[in-house]
Short mmCIF file of C-alpha atoms and ligand atoms in Angstrom, two decimals:
data_model
loop_
_atom_site.label_atom_id
_atom_site.label_comp_id
_atom_site.label_asym_id
_atom_site.label_seq_id
_atom_site.Cartn_x
_atom_site.Cartn_y
_atom_site.Cartn_z
CA MET A 1448 130.14 108.86 105.69
CA ASN A 1449 126.78 107.38 105.04
CA HIS A 1450 126.80 107.91 101.31
CA HIS A 1451 130.38 106.27 101.18
CA HIS A 1452 128.97 103.02 102.85
CA HIS A 1453 126.02 103.36 100.35
CA HIS A 1454 127.91 104.02 97.07
CA SER A 1455 130.27 101.01 98.26
CA ALA A 1456 127.68 98.63 99.28
CA ALA A 1457 126.07 98.88 95.63
CA ALA A 1458 129.20 98.49 94.08
CA ALA A 1459 129.50 95.51 95.64
CA ASP A 1460 126.34 94.31 94.90
CA ARG A 1461 126.95 94.90 91.19
CA ARG A 1462 129.69 92.70 91.42
CA LEU A 1463 128.04 90.23 93.22
CA ASN A 1464 125.40 89.77 90.79
CA ALA A 1465 128.16 90.01 87.68
CA LEU A 1466 129.66 86.95 88.96
CA ARG A 1467 126.49 85.13 89.64
CA ARG A 1468 125.44 85.83 86.44
CA HIS A 1469 128.99 84.70 85.03
CA LEU A 1470 128.92 81.56 86.88
CA GLU A 1471 125.08 80.85 85.89
CA ALA A 1472 125.95 81.55 82.48
CA SER A 1473 129.10 80.74 81.76
CA SER A 1474 128.20 77.26 80.69
CA ASP A 1475 125.20 78.10 78.35
CA ILE A 1476 128.01 80.47 76.60
CA ASP A 1477 130.21 77.66 75.99
CA SER A 1478 127.88 75.78 74.75
CA GLY A 1479 126.06 78.03 72.56
CA LEU A 1480 129.38 79.15 70.88
CA MET A 1481 129.99 75.17 70.12
CA ILE A 1482 126.20 74.43 68.56
CA SER A 1483 123.77 75.52 66.90
CA PRO A 1484 122.71 79.38 68.05
CA SER A 1485 119.14 79.66 69.45
CA PRO A 1486 117.52 82.62 67.90
CA THR A 1487 116.12 84.15 71.60
CA SER A 1488 119.37 83.81 73.40
CA SER A 1489 121.76 85.48 71.02
CA PRO A 1490 124.72 83.44 72.53
CA GLY A 1491 127.07 85.62 70.44
CA SER A 1492 126.43 88.62 72.31
CA VAL A 1493 128.28 89.35 75.74
CA PHE A 1494 124.86 91.02 76.40
CA SER A 1495 122.68 87.61 75.51
CA HIS A 1496 121.88 87.86 79.48
CA VAL A 1497 120.03 91.35 79.18
CA VAL A 1498 116.46 91.02 80.19
CA ARG A 1499 114.13 93.62 78.60
CA ALA A 1500 113.06 96.44 80.93
CA PRO A 1501 109.41 97.85 81.28
CA GLU A 1502 108.60 100.81 79.15
CA ASP A 1503 108.69 104.27 81.25
CA PRO A 1504 105.09 104.62 82.51
CA ILE A 1505 104.35 107.91 81.01
CA LEU A 1506 106.29 107.64 77.75
CA GLY A 1507 104.98 104.27 77.51
CA VAL A 1508 101.75 105.56 76.34
CA THR A 1509 103.07 107.23 73.79
CA VAL A 1510 104.81 104.18 72.28
CA ALA A 1511 101.18 102.14 72.48
CA TYR A 1512 99.39 105.55 71.04
CA ASN A 1513 101.49 105.44 68.09
CA LYS A 1514 101.01 102.00 67.37
CA ASP A 1515 97.07 102.61 67.29
CA PRO A 1516 96.04 102.54 63.30
CA SER A 1517 92.67 104.03 64.30
CA PRO A 1518 92.41 107.55 62.62
CA VAL A 1519 90.06 109.10 65.45
CA LYS A 1520 92.60 108.71 68.73
CA LEU A 1521 93.39 110.84 71.58
CA ASN A 1522 96.91 110.92 73.18
CA LEU A 1523 96.60 113.03 76.69
CA GLY A 1524 99.34 111.01 77.96
CA VAL A 1525 102.32 113.34 77.59
CA GLY A 1526 103.09 116.56 79.67
CA ALA A 1527 103.56 118.47 76.43
CA TYR A 1528 101.82 121.74 75.48
CA ARG A 1529 99.84 121.41 71.81
CA THR A 1530 98.10 123.90 69.98
CA GLU A 1531 94.50 123.92 69.36
CA GLU A 1532 95.06 122.16 65.98
CA GLY A 1533 96.79 119.55 68.05
CA LYS A 1534 100.24 120.51 67.04
CA PRO A 1535 103.70 120.90 68.88
CA LEU A 1536 104.58 124.73 69.75
CA VAL A 1537 107.58 126.70 69.43
CA LEU A 1538 106.82 130.07 70.41
CA ASN A 1539 107.24 133.00 68.51
CA VAL A 1540 109.98 134.83 71.00
CA VAL A 1541 112.08 131.51 70.78
CA LYS A 1542 112.23 131.52 66.85
CA LYS A 1543 113.20 135.19 67.06
CA ALA A 1544 115.93 134.46 70.20
CA GLU A 1545 117.05 131.75 67.54
CA ARG A 1546 117.08 134.12 64.62
CA LEU A 1547 119.11 136.73 66.94
CA LEU A 1548 121.69 133.90 67.75
CA ILE A 1549 122.40 132.75 64.20
CA ASN A 1550 122.49 136.40 63.26
CA ASP A 1551 125.20 137.29 65.93
CA SER A 1552 128.39 136.34 64.03
CA SER A 1553 130.83 136.55 67.45
CA ARG A 1554 128.58 133.76 68.93
CA VAL A 1555 131.11 130.33 69.05
CA LYS A 1556 130.59 126.98 70.15
CA GLU A 1557 133.34 126.59 72.59
CA TYR A 1558 132.36 124.80 75.89
CA LEU A 1559 130.19 126.67 78.52
CA PRO A 1560 131.94 126.25 81.93
CA ILE A 1561 131.11 123.47 83.91
CA VAL A 1562 128.38 126.05 85.78
CA GLY A 1563 126.86 126.93 82.49
CA LEU A 1564 126.22 130.11 80.77
CA ALA A 1565 126.65 132.91 83.56
CA ASP A 1566 124.16 135.22 82.03
CA PHE A 1567 121.60 132.25 82.16
CA ASN A 1568 122.32 131.63 85.48
CA LYS A 1569 122.00 134.76 86.97
CA LEU A 1570 118.77 135.62 85.23
CA SER A 1571 117.16 132.37 86.12
CA ALA A 1572 117.85 132.98 89.64
CA LYS A 1573 116.08 136.42 88.89
CA LEU A 1574 113.27 134.87 87.41
CA ILE A 1575 112.14 132.44 90.51
CA PHE A 1576 113.17 134.09 93.41
CA GLY A 1577 112.42 137.96 91.84
CA ALA A 1578 114.44 140.83 90.76
CA ASP A 1579 114.57 142.61 94.23
CA SER A 1580 115.29 139.49 96.17
CA PRO A 1581 117.75 140.16 98.65
CA ALA A 1582 119.05 136.44 98.88
CA ILE A 1583 120.34 137.28 95.13
CA LYS A 1584 121.99 141.06 96.36
CA GLU A 1585 123.67 139.53 99.27
CA ASN A 1586 125.42 136.65 96.95
CA ARG A 1587 123.93 134.05 98.87
CA VAL A 1588 122.49 131.88 96.04
CA THR A 1589 124.42 129.66 93.94
CA THR A 1590 122.90 128.50 90.42
CA VAL A 1591 124.23 126.33 87.86
CA GLN A 1592 122.60 125.39 84.31
CA CYS A 1593 121.69 121.99 84.40
CA LEU A 1594 120.00 119.26 82.12
CA SER A 1595 116.38 120.79 82.46
CA GLY A 1596 114.47 119.97 85.73
CA SER A 1597 115.35 116.23 85.59
CA GLY A 1598 119.07 117.15 85.32
CA SER A 1599 118.80 119.77 88.00
CA LEU A 1600 116.99 117.42 90.65
CA ARG A 1601 119.32 114.48 89.72
CA VAL A 1602 122.60 117.20 90.28
CA ALA A 1603 120.97 118.23 93.57
CA GLY A 1604 120.04 114.70 94.72
CA GLU A 1605 124.04 113.68 94.20
CA PHE A 1606 124.79 116.64 96.26
CA LEU A 1607 123.03 116.02 99.08
CA ALA A 1608 123.73 112.63 99.30
CA HIS A 1609 127.43 113.56 99.23
CA HIS A 1610 127.48 116.92 101.56
CA TYR A 1611 124.16 117.15 103.18
CA HIS A 1612 123.81 115.13 107.04
CA GLN A 1613 120.18 113.69 106.43
CA CYS A 1614 120.17 111.42 103.82
CA VAL A 1615 116.08 110.88 103.74
CA ILE A 1616 114.16 112.90 101.22
CA TYR A 1617 109.95 113.00 101.71
CA ILE A 1618 107.83 113.38 98.43
CA PRO A 1619 104.72 113.68 98.11
CA GLN A 1620 102.42 110.54 97.51
CA PRO A 1621 101.30 110.51 94.71
CA THR A 1622 103.98 112.65 92.19
CA TRP A 1623 106.03 112.75 89.37
CA GLY A 1624 106.90 109.22 88.35
CA ASN A 1625 110.48 109.48 87.94
CA HIS A 1626 111.34 111.53 91.35
CA PRO A 1627 111.72 108.42 93.33
CA LYS A 1628 113.95 107.21 90.60
CA VAL A 1629 115.97 110.08 90.30
CA PHE A 1630 116.58 110.43 94.22
CA THR A 1631 117.13 106.48 94.99
CA LEU A 1632 119.89 106.41 92.43
CA ALA A 1633 121.47 110.21 93.36
CA GLY A 1634 121.98 108.14 96.58
CA LEU A 1635 118.99 109.72 98.90
CA SER A 1636 116.49 107.13 100.87
CA VAL A 1637 112.88 107.99 99.56
CA LYS A 1638 109.93 108.65 101.85
CA THR A 1639 106.81 109.67 101.34
CA TYR A 1640 104.21 111.82 102.60
CA ARG A 1641 100.46 112.06 102.41
CA TYR A 1642 99.30 114.94 99.75
CA TYR A 1643 96.32 113.99 98.06
CA ASP A 1644 92.96 112.97 99.08
CA PRO A 1645 91.15 110.94 96.46
CA THR A 1646 87.55 111.32 98.56
CA THR A 1647 87.56 115.06 97.80
CA ARG A 1648 90.40 115.03 95.04
CA GLY A 1649 91.66 118.02 96.55
CA LEU A 1650 94.92 118.33 99.18
CA ASN A 1651 94.88 116.26 102.09
CA PHE A 1652 96.31 119.28 104.25
CA GLN A 1653 96.12 117.73 107.70
CA GLY A 1654 97.76 114.43 106.33
CA LEU A 1655 100.48 116.64 104.67
CA LEU A 1656 100.88 118.33 108.31
CA GLU A 1657 100.81 115.08 110.07
CA ASP A 1658 103.36 113.09 108.23
CA LEU A 1659 105.88 116.49 107.62
CA GLY A 1660 105.24 116.78 111.45
CA SER A 1661 106.66 113.43 112.17
CA ALA A 1662 109.64 113.55 109.52
CA PRO A 1663 113.09 113.29 111.73
CA SER A 1664 114.45 116.43 112.20
CA GLY A 1665 116.79 117.87 108.78
CA ALA A 1666 114.89 115.73 106.62
CA ILE A 1667 114.67 117.05 103.04
CA VAL A 1668 111.23 117.72 101.68
CA LEU A 1669 110.51 117.59 97.96
CA LEU A 1670 107.68 120.33 97.20
CA HIS A 1671 105.95 121.04 93.57
CA ALA A 1672 106.58 124.92 93.60
CA CYS A 1673 103.08 125.12 91.68
CA ALA A 1674 100.91 123.07 89.46
CA HIS A 1675 101.54 119.78 91.23
CA ASN A 1676 102.01 116.68 88.91
CA PRO A 1677 100.05 114.56 88.51
CA THR A 1678 97.35 115.92 90.60
CA GLY A 1679 96.60 119.38 89.70
CA VAL A 1680 96.65 120.28 93.36
CA ASP A 1681 98.05 123.39 95.04
CA PRO A 1682 98.09 124.36 98.42
CA THR A 1683 96.60 127.88 98.82
CA ILE A 1684 99.17 130.67 99.96
CA GLU A 1685 98.10 130.63 103.59
CA GLN A 1686 98.22 126.64 103.76
CA TRP A 1687 102.09 127.05 102.39
CA GLU A 1688 102.55 129.95 105.10
CA HIS A 1689 101.39 126.94 107.64
CA ILE A 1690 103.66 124.30 105.69
CA ARG A 1691 106.77 127.02 105.79
CA LYS A 1692 106.37 127.66 109.67
CA LEU A 1693 106.24 123.86 110.50
CA MET A 1694 109.12 122.91 108.13
CA ARG A 1695 111.55 125.85 109.56
CA SER A 1696 110.43 124.71 113.19
CA LYS A 1697 111.58 121.35 112.54
CA ALA A 1698 115.03 122.27 110.16
CA LEU A 1699 113.47 120.60 107.50
CA LEU A 1700 114.96 121.32 103.98
CA PRO A 1701 112.70 122.59 101.04
CA PHE A 1702 113.51 121.50 97.77
CA PHE A 1703 111.06 122.77 95.36
CA ASP A 1704 111.00 121.15 91.83
CA SER A 1705 109.82 124.52 89.78
CA ALA A 1706 108.65 122.72 86.27
CA TYR A 1707 105.52 124.95 85.64
CA GLN A 1708 106.36 128.44 86.61
CA GLY A 1709 103.63 130.59 84.59
CA PHE A 1710 101.91 127.50 83.63
CA ALA A 1711 99.73 127.37 86.15
CA SER A 1712 98.43 130.76 86.65
CA GLY A 1713 99.64 132.30 83.55
CA SER A 1714 101.52 134.81 85.51
CA LEU A 1715 105.50 134.17 86.30
CA ASP A 1716 105.55 136.12 89.31
CA ALA A 1717 102.32 134.69 91.11
CA ASP A 1718 103.29 130.96 90.58
CA ALA A 1719 106.86 131.67 92.72
CA GLN A 1720 105.10 132.85 95.23
CA PRO A 1721 105.39 129.52 97.56
CA VAL A 1722 109.56 129.80 96.71
CA ARG A 1723 109.77 132.91 97.47
CA LEU A 1724 107.46 132.98 100.66
CA PHE A 1725 110.10 130.52 101.79
CA VAL A 1726 113.37 132.37 100.69
CA ALA A 1727 111.85 135.51 102.47
CA ASP A 1728 112.66 133.95 105.62
CA GLY A 1729 115.86 134.19 105.49
CA GLY A 1730 116.39 130.12 105.88
CA GLU A 1731 117.97 127.97 102.95
CA CYS A 1732 116.34 125.95 99.99
CA LEU A 1733 117.21 124.43 96.87
CA VAL A 1734 115.21 125.11 93.57
CA ALA A 1735 115.16 122.98 90.41
CA GLN A 1736 114.22 125.23 87.68
CA SER A 1737 113.10 123.69 83.80
CA TYR A 1738 112.18 125.99 80.84
CA ALA A 1739 110.56 122.62 78.94
CA LYS A 1740 107.38 123.69 79.39
CA ASN A 1741 106.70 127.48 80.19
CA LEU A 1742 109.10 127.90 76.77
CA GLY A 1743 108.40 125.19 75.38
CA LEU A 1744 111.85 123.94 75.05
CA TYR A 1745 111.60 120.56 76.24
CA GLY A 1746 114.40 118.97 73.99
CA GLU A 1747 116.95 121.35 74.04
CA ARG A 1748 117.06 120.34 77.68
CA VAL A 1749 117.70 123.59 79.78
CA GLY A 1750 116.90 124.27 83.58
CA ALA A 1751 118.77 125.56 86.49
CA LEU A 1752 119.30 124.51 89.97
CA SER A 1753 119.64 127.18 92.60
CA ILE A 1754 120.99 126.61 96.16
CA VAL A 1755 119.78 129.58 98.74
CA LEU A 1756 122.42 129.61 101.61
CA ARG A 1757 123.06 131.67 104.76
CA SER A 1758 126.01 133.38 103.28
CA ALA A 1759 127.88 134.02 100.16
CA ASP A 1760 130.91 132.33 101.68
CA VAL A 1761 128.69 129.09 101.94
CA ALA A 1762 127.24 129.48 98.53
CA SER A 1763 130.88 129.75 96.60
CA ARG A 1764 131.71 126.47 98.46
CA VAL A 1765 128.63 124.77 97.32
CA GLU A 1766 129.21 126.25 94.16
CA SER A 1767 132.58 124.52 94.26
CA GLN A 1768 131.40 121.21 95.39
CA LEU A 1769 128.20 121.36 92.55
CA LYS A 1770 130.95 121.43 89.96
CA THR A 1771 132.50 117.96 91.19
CA VAL A 1772 129.48 116.38 90.85
CA ILE A 1773 129.02 117.67 87.11
CA ARG A 1774 132.20 117.54 85.63
CA PRO A 1775 132.34 113.68 85.73
CA MET A 1776 128.72 113.28 85.04
CA TYR A 1777 128.29 115.21 82.04
CA SER A 1778 131.61 117.75 81.81
CA SER A 1779 129.39 120.82 81.29
CA PRO A 1780 126.01 121.38 79.67
CA PRO A 1781 124.49 122.49 76.55
CA ILE A 1782 124.88 126.07 74.75
CA HIS A 1783 121.91 126.27 72.51
CA GLY A 1784 119.12 126.53 74.88
CA ALA A 1785 120.63 128.14 77.55
CA SER A 1786 121.79 131.23 75.36
CA ILE A 1787 117.95 131.06 73.78
CA VAL A 1788 116.62 131.72 77.41
CA ALA A 1789 119.28 134.45 78.19
CA THR A 1790 118.58 136.11 74.99
CA ILE A 1791 114.92 136.25 76.09
CA LEU A 1792 115.27 137.10 80.04
CA LYS A 1793 117.49 139.92 79.20
CA ASP A 1794 115.31 141.78 76.66
CA ARG A 1795 112.84 144.00 77.82
CA ASN A 1796 110.91 143.31 74.94
CA LEU A 1797 111.27 139.68 74.12
CA PHE A 1798 110.46 139.21 77.86
CA GLN A 1799 107.15 140.97 77.35
CA GLU A 1800 106.45 138.94 74.62
CA TRP A 1801 107.09 135.75 76.22
CA THR A 1802 104.79 136.68 79.27
CA VAL A 1803 102.07 137.20 76.67
CA GLU A 1804 102.65 133.57 74.62
CA LEU A 1805 102.69 132.03 77.83
CA LYS A 1806 99.57 133.11 79.48
CA ALA A 1807 97.92 132.51 75.87
CA MET A 1808 98.76 128.51 76.58
CA ALA A 1809 98.09 128.84 80.18
CA ASP A 1810 94.68 130.26 79.23
CA ARG A 1811 93.71 127.70 76.46
CA ILE A 1812 94.51 124.79 79.20
CA ILE A 1813 91.74 126.42 81.38
CA ARG A 1814 89.29 126.66 78.52
CA MET A 1815 89.78 123.12 77.89
CA ARG A 1816 88.86 122.15 81.69
CA GLN A 1817 85.92 124.44 81.08
CA GLN A 1818 84.75 122.76 77.88
CA LEU A 1819 85.48 118.89 79.17
CA PHE A 1820 83.50 120.09 82.47
CA GLU A 1821 80.53 121.78 80.41
CA ALA A 1822 80.37 118.51 77.84
CA LEU A 1823 80.32 116.07 80.60
CA ARG A 1824 77.55 118.15 82.36
CA ALA A 1825 75.54 117.93 79.12
CA ARG A 1826 76.02 114.27 79.32
CA GLY A 1827 74.82 114.00 82.88
CA THR A 1828 77.51 111.72 83.76
CA PRO A 1829 77.25 110.77 87.23
CA GLY A 1830 79.71 112.55 89.87
CA ASP A 1831 80.97 115.59 90.87
CA TRP A 1832 83.32 116.75 88.30
CA THR A 1833 84.29 120.13 89.32
CA HIS A 1834 87.48 119.32 90.38
CA ILE A 1835 88.21 119.41 86.70
CA LEU A 1836 87.95 123.20 86.99
CA LYS A 1837 89.30 123.77 90.67
CA GLN A 1838 92.66 121.80 89.65
CA ILE A 1839 95.47 123.37 88.27
CA GLY A 1840 98.37 123.49 85.50
CA MET A 1841 98.78 120.74 82.74
CA PHE A 1842 97.17 117.94 84.16
CA THR A 1843 93.60 116.70 85.37
CA PHE A 1844 93.74 114.35 88.20
CA THR A 1845 90.33 112.58 86.83
CA GLY A 1846 89.68 110.08 89.58
CA LEU A 1847 89.04 107.61 86.83
CA ASN A 1848 90.53 104.11 88.07
CA SER A 1849 92.82 101.85 85.73
CA GLU A 1850 90.17 99.78 84.46
CA GLN A 1851 87.99 102.72 83.43
CA VAL A 1852 91.42 104.05 81.42
CA ALA A 1853 91.64 100.63 79.99
CA PHE A 1854 88.03 100.46 78.56
CA MET A 1855 88.48 103.91 77.35
CA THR A 1856 91.67 103.25 75.45
CA LYS A 1857 90.21 100.06 73.95
CA GLU A 1858 86.67 101.29 72.88
CA TYR A 1859 87.51 104.99 72.50
CA HIS A 1860 91.47 105.01 71.57
CA VAL A 1861 91.69 107.70 74.34
CA TYR A 1862 95.20 107.30 75.92
CA MET A 1863 96.49 108.39 79.38
CA THR A 1864 98.51 107.00 82.03
CA SER A 1865 96.59 104.22 84.51
CA ASP A 1866 96.32 106.65 87.47
CA GLY A 1867 93.51 108.41 85.39
CA ARG A 1868 95.72 111.52 84.79
CA ILE A 1869 94.95 113.20 81.56
CA SER A 1870 96.86 116.10 80.01
CA MET A 1871 94.73 119.40 79.43
CA ALA A 1872 97.46 120.80 76.88
CA GLY A 1873 96.84 117.59 74.88
CA LEU A 1874 93.11 118.40 74.44
CA ASN A 1875 91.54 120.71 71.82
CA THR A 1876 87.72 121.44 71.23
CA LYS A 1877 87.16 119.14 68.30
CA MET A 1878 88.39 116.62 70.71
CA VAL A 1879 86.46 117.49 73.55
CA PRO A 1880 83.38 115.41 72.72
CA LEU A 1881 85.16 112.02 71.94
CA LEU A 1882 86.76 112.49 75.57
CA ALA A 1883 83.58 113.17 77.02
CA ASP A 1884 81.89 110.37 75.38
CA ALA A 1885 84.57 107.95 76.66
CA ILE A 1886 84.45 109.07 80.35
CA HIS A 1887 81.30 109.13 80.20
CA ALA A 1888 80.93 105.45 79.03
CA ALA A 1889 83.71 104.48 81.19
CA VAL A 1890 81.80 106.02 84.40
CA MET A 1891 78.36 104.36 83.30
CA ARG A 1892 79.93 100.63 82.67
CA LEU A 1893 82.67 100.44 85.61
CA ARG A 1894 80.85 102.32 88.37
C1 PLP B 394 107.18 117.95 88.36
C2 PLP B 394 107.83 117.45 87.38
N1 PLP B 394 109.47 117.56 87.70
C3 PLP B 394 110.48 117.51 86.93
C4 PLP B 394 109.94 117.43 85.10
C5 PLP B 394 111.26 117.41 84.44
O1 PLP B 394 110.99 117.68 83.15
P1 PLP B 394 112.29 118.38 82.22
O2 PLP B 394 113.47 117.09 82.80
O3 PLP B 394 111.79 117.73 80.98
O4 PLP B 394 112.35 119.37 82.45
C6 PLP B 394 108.23 117.10 85.08
C7 PLP B 394 108.10 116.86 83.69
O5 PLP B 394 107.54 116.47 83.04
C8 PLP B 394 107.95 117.54 86.05
O6 PLP B 394 106.64 117.06 85.68
#
């Protein structure tokens, strides 16, 4: 009932705003049509009242980078893997899978079911929960193919807003910038829990326990499965166990965002440990999976939402409701990316090849951490930079402030988000000196 109120209230707001705009604008539109049109207001358009929205803070970094005419520049804003040559990477195993698909004349381009490709869903659940997961064996898991991680989060958000008794979701502070927007628009009410401690550049474990401890019973809690974005700070497995106990004791509902499985440690199984810890206790949880990073399938928009439930019966009813969320949103998901993933996951050799390529990406990122750390030490840059080595996954949360970031962009053509997050995957050996020089100068100038 909460959501009904929510949705109808939002609709009423929209109608009211539209009415207001109409009343304000109607006289201008009339005179605009009669007299000469002003170049800025485009009076001929029914959308002339539309104001420009701000650029997305993450994607906006690349827009600014592309506009910079400097021949030597560095974009550490995007969360996408680059090779040592600074180029995007299509995994070999992906190329092989695509060749197999093209050569298979039995393949057609029919619509997929609302829930997506059946093989893909089964294999995705196996990948995150483990091959011998009792939850899978007992048919207590429903998995639906969604539009990458983002789409999985959105579908889950709308399902929860309609069918879960508690519409509050706690997200870590800070978190990926899209989380609050996705969940708010899905109809949930977003709150934050403490996560990052700027003084240690590590986990604020005490603050996290306090905030989850005082959350209302049943609240949804968003957890980054591994390689927390933007901080690169993950709980240890002992801390995860502590979090699990606390959450289960308060009936908080775990919702894992798994956008980097295999990218953090280089091992798919190791990075899935926190999720498996929660599933092993027999309790319920949600998981949004993305294949954007770990298979480099960014633009294919391929991911999955799994919900682990207490019984097969509940799982099947939940799945029927997920379909009612998906059908009016985009009807059914795209076929190509899911076919690539299923081809790789079901073939022992291709799967093995993938783990090798994935490990190579993770290792290159770790090497960049070491090189950047060494370069700062060689320059005698003031401060403790060991967090560059300790943080995990695609990003380093440098601790540089927005003035220092602006200085580095202006003077060194180094681009990153204003919170000081840099993508280690966008760095390469040749560019390490430029980045180290930029950080050194920023720290010396603006301490
Ligand atoms: C934490 C986190 N969740 C989800 C996503 C969603 O990515 P995609 O929709 O491309 O799978 C990202 C991407 O940057 C992310 O960092």
